[in-house]
């Protein structure tokens, strides 16, 4: 998540039509049930920005809190059998711009872009595919991206009756600029309109203070990690930490992506959960391995299925500059609907060597060395292992993984969330909105809500209300009916099996306690 | 917190020197113990931006979670004896710029600024004080702000031997621009260098997308409220809410304050906790009164002292444009050290009438009316009561209120946090770092941390460790010593009384459960 050097999504852009979990269906459910809305939708939206609705924010908060719990308040037991030490911080989104010079983002956090002289449109150079006719025709055809549909449409339009098979496909970035004269741009009619690629920085810029001079230029952070490095010295000086230890942060980050895509997967405003683990260089490999395992385990504990996850070490040539010297980077990847049968990045675990602190020491002229009493007072700039996860991406992974097509139920689908992650743990449903059902339901709601996030839903026929709870992934429904008035029993409906059982109303809380234990 | 029209801080800028709680001392403790650091401190900081350290982020999270709990998951019982309904959202910081045109922020969210032609410096017009010599001397003296120290220094420098008493003080904004020719600017030697005031918009601007055209201009939100109004229609359509109901949000907001001041009280990046309560106009007064009481109660429940809080209705002439038509605005004010003996805004409860939704309906051309089945299908744009609290300011209020000078203890001070709000609920301290104390302490730490945020602190003499826990406001310390090995008892030290008692180690968890109940 923190790579200053941009990478292409590994995911192919298309998917088989028979795909049981389609992004279209998932997006529609998220809108229909209030998980995720386009930002400023009443104004036509804003490309790359999304809002979380009532259920989305609860789901996101559950993931956020679980990460904080597993990282900061109850961090894992380390390889030596002792609990590791991790503290949290929450740094500002806008920092002194010098910090981004030191980190390499001002100089290097950019995408290569090409302009079209004819249309004035701009494209990401490494997304343009050039179709080179195998018959030797001198006109090469460019497409705006590598989506097979886009390629087919373009060939249909200007391919002189040829088909995909008649072309060799190359990325624009693989070609020599001297060949650009032959290329028909993605939206033009004449060849030779594309310029050479130019770097476009992905950081959002703003200005701080009343004077709009160039000194006041500042950036929205493109990652939360640097806010941790900036606080390294203050944390060492005040928090009674000793090497090895970690500093964790959850927060917003911003990247002015040229082509935001795949729903909330690649958006311009998103949330990260990052932890920088500081240790002596000699121990970096041990901790690197430890964190890879621990982090994959985390996602399984959130309820993601084993088969939906994979571990993928980066190839040498895709390593970020800060990860070149060391043990590399390993991604925890998830099988997103748009990557299926492949996987896409959910979290990256990188050995950043001592790159960042060294850079900040140099640029700030502040000593960032650690004096280690347990190593004969050796002074060193610690190495860093960084498990950097996407909170926004995590939410998408949780929803996609939970999305279960089931033709046997009226809703046709349910979200199979692990109870601890589900936005609502239970729904309390009076069978009718009649006055004798509602007060009992309200009593139960008031009792359960003290311990669990529960829903009280009064109106509409019970089938429709069950269907809604299925679609939002509520594990249990408690129904209050005429029998409840007589014998104080209620119906429990289980989400996955749709089975119903009868329990006493005053045992509902202990039913929940049992059901939630370890879930 | 959401007033598009800027207000001056009501607080006087100076305080008596005998003030027992000085901001200087509080700021020093916050730095020393890891609550709050200047952002990018190793680069000399950035004016108006602050980072939360390990304890600050825990304290802030506690306040954040408590607000969410009291507003969203267990909202209050309304005047009719039924629980009210409130749902959460989390909207993007960057929204379609049209939203800020509709809200009035593009046109009106500005401060009046004057420039100095001589020095090129810029000042906030409504902060400049002009000293008019009572002896009729034609040279009037301007000062950059109303701080008595600044005024005195300026008189000493250019006042020709006169004293404060020899001048009448007026705000620059009270004077006619024709008088500006007589005024000696705050940092100049010649009169007549100040320009007429010009509006300076407080929103941070940025640009979205690869093309830096004017269409792509966007803003960092200056309040979280508008993100709620933007989602009103989607929430009504998806969340099964019925009038009256609320939508709540916690998140960052940004204001390019000309003169950030008073520590984290008036910073450029801060967090808000806002709830928009939608209701029929006829019920607005009832709910306005309800929320004023409920919100003051909230701050008392967080542990703020009754005498530190006050309720202050806005005067007619300080009402924001959106609050002009209706029942006005009432602030919950807190006695901050820099306002003492006065109070400063902690939360504002405003009757916004139906201003915002009406504006968005007009600008977006989307119908934002509510069809009310319980009012004969009356269609109306609901009125809004908005309790808008500062999370960042809330943290400052909690720390200031808890800060207790106590000459009888080594630290000289302790933070008297309510246990539920304290960043750490207990500290587990082995008397020595000897091997037989540490494993027992670790066992206890591992047991307690499953339920409570606790600290394990191993090294240093015990007095210093108690002093640290006093300074960070930890209610209980558990000490493991040689007796623990013999009889499995531990010492409990109480923060406020410093009294110690002996309990069994295996009763520590139930001790905590009892102590935390209702606290």
Coordinates of C-alpha atoms in Angstrom, one line a residue, chain A residues 31-34 37-47 49-55 57-58 60-61 64-65 68-69 72-77 82-85 87-99 102-103 113 115 120-122 200 204-212 218 220-221 227 229-231 233-235 237-240 242 252 254 256-258 268-269 271 359-361 363-366 368 374 424 438 442 445-446 449-460 465 468, chain B residues 31-34 37-47 49-55 57-58 60-61 64-65 68-69 72-77 82-85 87-99 102-103 113 115 120-122 200 204-212 218 220-221 227 229-231 233-235 237-240 242 252 254 256-258 268-269 271 359-361 363-366 368 374 424 438 442 445-446 449-460 465 468:
Chain A
X31 CA -26.0 0.7 -2.7
X32 CA -29.4 -0.9 -2.1
X33 CA -28.7 -1.8 1.5
X34 CA -26.7 1.2 2.5
X37 CA -22.7 5.2 -2.0
X38 CA -21.0 7.2 -4.7
X39 CA -19.7 10.4 -3.0
X40 CA -21.9 13.5 -3.8
X41 CA -24.2 11.3 -5.8
X42 CA -26.9 14.0 -6.0
X43 CA -24.3 16.1 -7.9
X44 CA -23.4 13.3 -10.3
X45 CA -20.6 11.9 -8.0
X46 CA -16.9 12.5 -8.2
X47 CA -14.7 10.0 -9.9
X49 CA -14.5 9.0 -4.2
X50 CA -17.0 7.0 -2.2
X51 CA -19.1 7.4 0.9
X52 CA -19.8 4.7 3.5
X53 CA -23.5 4.4 4.4
X54 CA -25.0 3.3 7.7
X55 CA -24.0 -0.4 7.4
X57 CA -19.4 2.5 8.3
X58 CA -20.3 -0.2 11.0
X60 CA -15.5 -0.6 8.4
X61 CA -15.4 0.3 12.1
X64 CA -10.7 -1.0 12.0
X65 CA -11.2 -1.9 15.7
X68 CA -6.2 -2.0 16.4
X69 CA -7.0 -4.7 18.9
X72 CA -2.0 -2.3 19.6
X73 CA -4.0 -3.3 22.6
X74 CA -3.4 -7.1 22.4
X75 CA -0.4 -7.4 20.1
X76 CA 0.8 -10.9 19.2
X77 CA 3.1 -13.2 21.0
X82 CA 6.8 -12.9 24.8
X83 CA 4.1 -10.4 23.8
X84 CA 5.5 -7.8 21.4
X85 CA 5.2 -4.1 22.0
X87 CA 2.0 1.7 20.3
X88 CA -0.4 3.7 18.2
X89 CA -0.2 7.2 16.8
X90 CA -2.6 9.4 14.7
X91 CA -0.6 11.9 12.7
X92 CA -2.0 14.8 10.6
X93 CA -2.9 14.3 7.0
X94 CA -1.0 17.5 6.1
X95 CA 2.6 17.5 7.2
X96 CA 5.6 19.8 6.5
X97 CA 6.2 19.4 2.8
X98 CA 9.9 18.6 3.4
X99 CA 8.8 15.2 4.8
X102 CA 12.8 13.1 2.1
X103 CA 10.5 10.2 1.6
X113 CA 1.2 10.1 -18.8
X115 CA -1.1 13.6 -24.0
X120 CA -6.1 17.3 -25.6
X121 CA -7.0 14.1 -23.7
X122 CA -4.4 12.5 -21.4
X200 CA 2.5 13.2 -13.3
X204 CA -2.9 16.0 -4.1
X205 CA -1.5 19.5 -3.6
X206 CA -2.8 22.3 -1.5
X207 CA -1.6 25.5 0.0
X208 CA -1.4 26.3 3.7
X209 CA -1.7 29.8 5.2
X210 CA -3.0 33.1 4.0
X211 CA -0.3 33.8 1.5
X212 CA -0.5 31.7 -1.7
X218 CA 1.7 21.2 1.0
X220 CA -2.3 15.4 1.3
X221 CA -0.4 12.3 2.5
X227 CA 3.5 10.0 9.7
X229 CA 8.5 7.7 10.8
X230 CA 8.1 11.4 11.5
X231 CA 7.1 10.5 15.1
X233 CA 12.0 10.1 17.8
X234 CA 9.1 11.4 19.9
X235 CA 7.8 7.9 20.5
X237 CA 11.7 9.6 23.8
X238 CA 8.3 9.4 25.5
X239 CA 6.6 6.0 25.2
X240 CA 9.1 3.7 27.1
X242 CA 12.6 -0.7 23.5
X252 CA -7.0 8.4 5.4
X254 CA -5.0 10.3 -0.9
X256 CA -4.7 11.4 -7.4
X257 CA -5.1 8.2 -9.5
X258 CA -5.4 9.0 -13.1
X268 CA -8.5 8.5 -4.7
X269 CA -9.4 8.7 -1.0
X271 CA -8.0 4.3 4.5
X359 CA 16.3 9.8 4.6
X360 CA 14.5 11.8 7.3
X361 CA 17.7 12.0 9.4
X363 CA 16.9 15.9 5.4
X364 CA 15.8 17.0 8.9
X365 CA 19.4 17.0 10.4
X366 CA 17.9 15.4 13.5
X368 CA 17.2 9.4 14.4
X374 CA 20.9 -4.5 25.1
X424 CA -25.5 -5.9 13.0
X438 CA -43.7 -3.7 19.6
X442 CA -38.4 -2.7 22.2
X445 CA -33.7 -4.3 21.8
X446 CA -32.9 -2.1 24.7
X449 CA -28.0 -3.2 22.4
X450 CA -26.1 -2.6 25.6
X451 CA -23.8 -5.5 24.6
X452 CA -24.2 -5.9 20.8
X453 CA -24.9 -3.7 17.8
X454 CA -28.5 -4.8 17.0
X455 CA -31.3 -3.6 14.8
X456 CA -35.0 -3.0 15.7
X457 CA -37.1 -3.3 12.6
X458 CA -40.8 -2.9 13.1
X459 CA -42.8 -2.6 9.8
X460 CA -43.1 -4.7 6.7
X465 CA -37.5 -8.2 6.8
X468 CA -33.1 -7.6 4.3
Chain B
X31 CA 4.6 16.3 24.8
X32 CA 6.6 14.7 27.6
X33 CA 4.2 11.7 28.0
X34 CA 3.2 11.2 24.4
X37 CA 3.3 16.3 19.4
X38 CA 3.7 19.1 16.9
X39 CA 3.2 17.6 13.4
X40 CA 6.5 17.1 11.5
X41 CA 8.4 18.3 14.5
X42 CA 11.8 17.1 13.2
X43 CA 11.2 19.5 10.3
X44 CA 10.3 22.4 12.6
X45 CA 6.6 21.6 12.6
X46 CA 3.8 23.1 10.5
X47 CA 1.7 25.9 12.0
X49 CA -1.1 20.9 12.6
X50 CA -0.7 18.4 15.4
X51 CA -0.1 14.7 15.8
X52 CA -1.5 12.4 18.5
X53 CA 1.1 10.2 20.2
X54 CA 0.5 6.8 21.7
X55 CA -1.6 8.0 24.7
X57 CA -4.7 8.5 20.2
X58 CA -6.1 6.1 22.8
X60 CA -9.2 10.3 21.4
X61 CA -10.4 6.9 20.4
X64 CA -14.8 8.9 19.7
X65 CA -16.1 5.5 20.6
X68 CA -20.6 6.8 18.6
X69 CA -22.0 4.5 21.3
X72 CA -25.5 5.5 17.1
X73 CA -25.5 2.1 18.8
X74 CA -27.4 3.1 21.9
X75 CA -29.0 6.4 21.1
X76 CA -31.0 8.2 23.9
X77 CA -34.6 7.7 24.9
X82 CA -39.0 5.6 23.0
X83 CA -35.4 5.2 21.8
X84 CA -34.6 7.6 19.0
X85 CA -33.1 6.3 15.7
X87 CA -27.6 5.9 11.8
X88 CA -23.9 6.6 11.0
X89 CA -22.2 7.5 7.8
X90 CA -18.6 8.1 6.8
X91 CA -18.4 10.4 3.8
X92 CA -15.3 11.4 1.7
X93 CA -13.3 14.4 2.7
X94 CA -13.2 15.5 -0.9
X95 CA -16.7 15.9 -2.5
X96 CA -18.0 17.3 -5.7
X97 CA -17.2 21.1 -5.5
X98 CA -20.8 21.9 -6.3
X99 CA -21.7 20.8 -2.8
X102 CA -24.7 25.0 -2.4
X103 CA -23.8 25.0 1.2
X113 CA -7.8 40.1 5.5
X115 CA -2.4 43.4 3.4
X120 CA 3.8 42.4 2.1
X121 CA 2.5 40.8 5.4
X122 CA -1.1 39.9 5.7
X200 CA -10.0 35.1 2.1
X204 CA -8.2 24.3 1.5
X205 CA -8.2 23.9 -2.3
X206 CA -6.8 21.1 -4.3
X207 CA -7.2 19.7 -7.8
X208 CA -8.6 16.3 -8.8
X209 CA -7.6 14.4 -11.9
X210 CA -4.7 14.4 -14.3
X211 CA -5.7 17.7 -15.9
X212 CA -5.0 20.8 -13.9
X218 CA -12.0 20.7 -5.3
X220 CA -11.1 19.7 1.7
X221 CA -14.3 19.7 3.7
X227 CA -21.4 15.0 3.9
X229 CA -26.8 16.2 3.9
X230 CA -25.4 14.8 0.7
X231 CA -26.3 11.3 1.9
X233 CA -31.7 10.9 0.2
X234 CA -29.6 7.6 0.0
X235 CA -30.1 7.0 3.8
X237 CA -34.1 5.3 0.6
X238 CA -32.0 2.4 2.1
X239 CA -31.8 2.5 5.9
X240 CA -35.5 2.1 6.9
X242 CA -38.6 7.4 9.5
X252 CA -11.5 15.1 9.8
X254 CA -9.9 21.3 7.5
X256 CA -7.0 27.2 6.5
X257 CA -7.1 29.4 9.7
X258 CA -5.1 32.6 9.2
X268 CA -6.1 23.8 10.7
X269 CA -6.8 20.0 10.7
X271 CA -11.9 16.1 14.0
X359 CA -30.0 24.6 -0.9
X360 CA -28.9 21.1 -2.1
X361 CA -32.3 20.4 -3.6
X363 CA -28.4 23.2 -6.7
X364 CA -28.6 19.4 -7.4
X365 CA -32.1 19.4 -9.0
X366 CA -32.7 16.3 -7.0
X368 CA -34.9 16.0 -1.2
X374 CA -47.6 9.6 9.6
X424 CA -4.8 3.1 30.1
X438 CA 8.5 -10.3 35.3
X442 CA 3.4 -10.7 32.1
X445 CA -0.9 -8.3 31.8
X446 CA -1.9 -11.0 29.3
X449 CA -5.4 -6.9 28.4
X450 CA -8.2 -9.1 27.0
X451 CA -10.7 -6.9 28.7
X452 CA -9.0 -3.6 29.3
X453 CA -6.3 -1.4 27.8
X454 CA -3.5 -2.0 30.2
X455 CA 0.2 -1.2 30.4
X456 CA 3.1 -3.5 31.3
X457 CA 6.0 -1.4 32.4
X458 CA 9.1 -3.3 33.6
X459 CA 12.1 -1.2 34.2
X460 CA 12.9 1.9 36.4
X465 CA 6.9 4.4 37.3
X468 CA 4.5 8.3 35.1

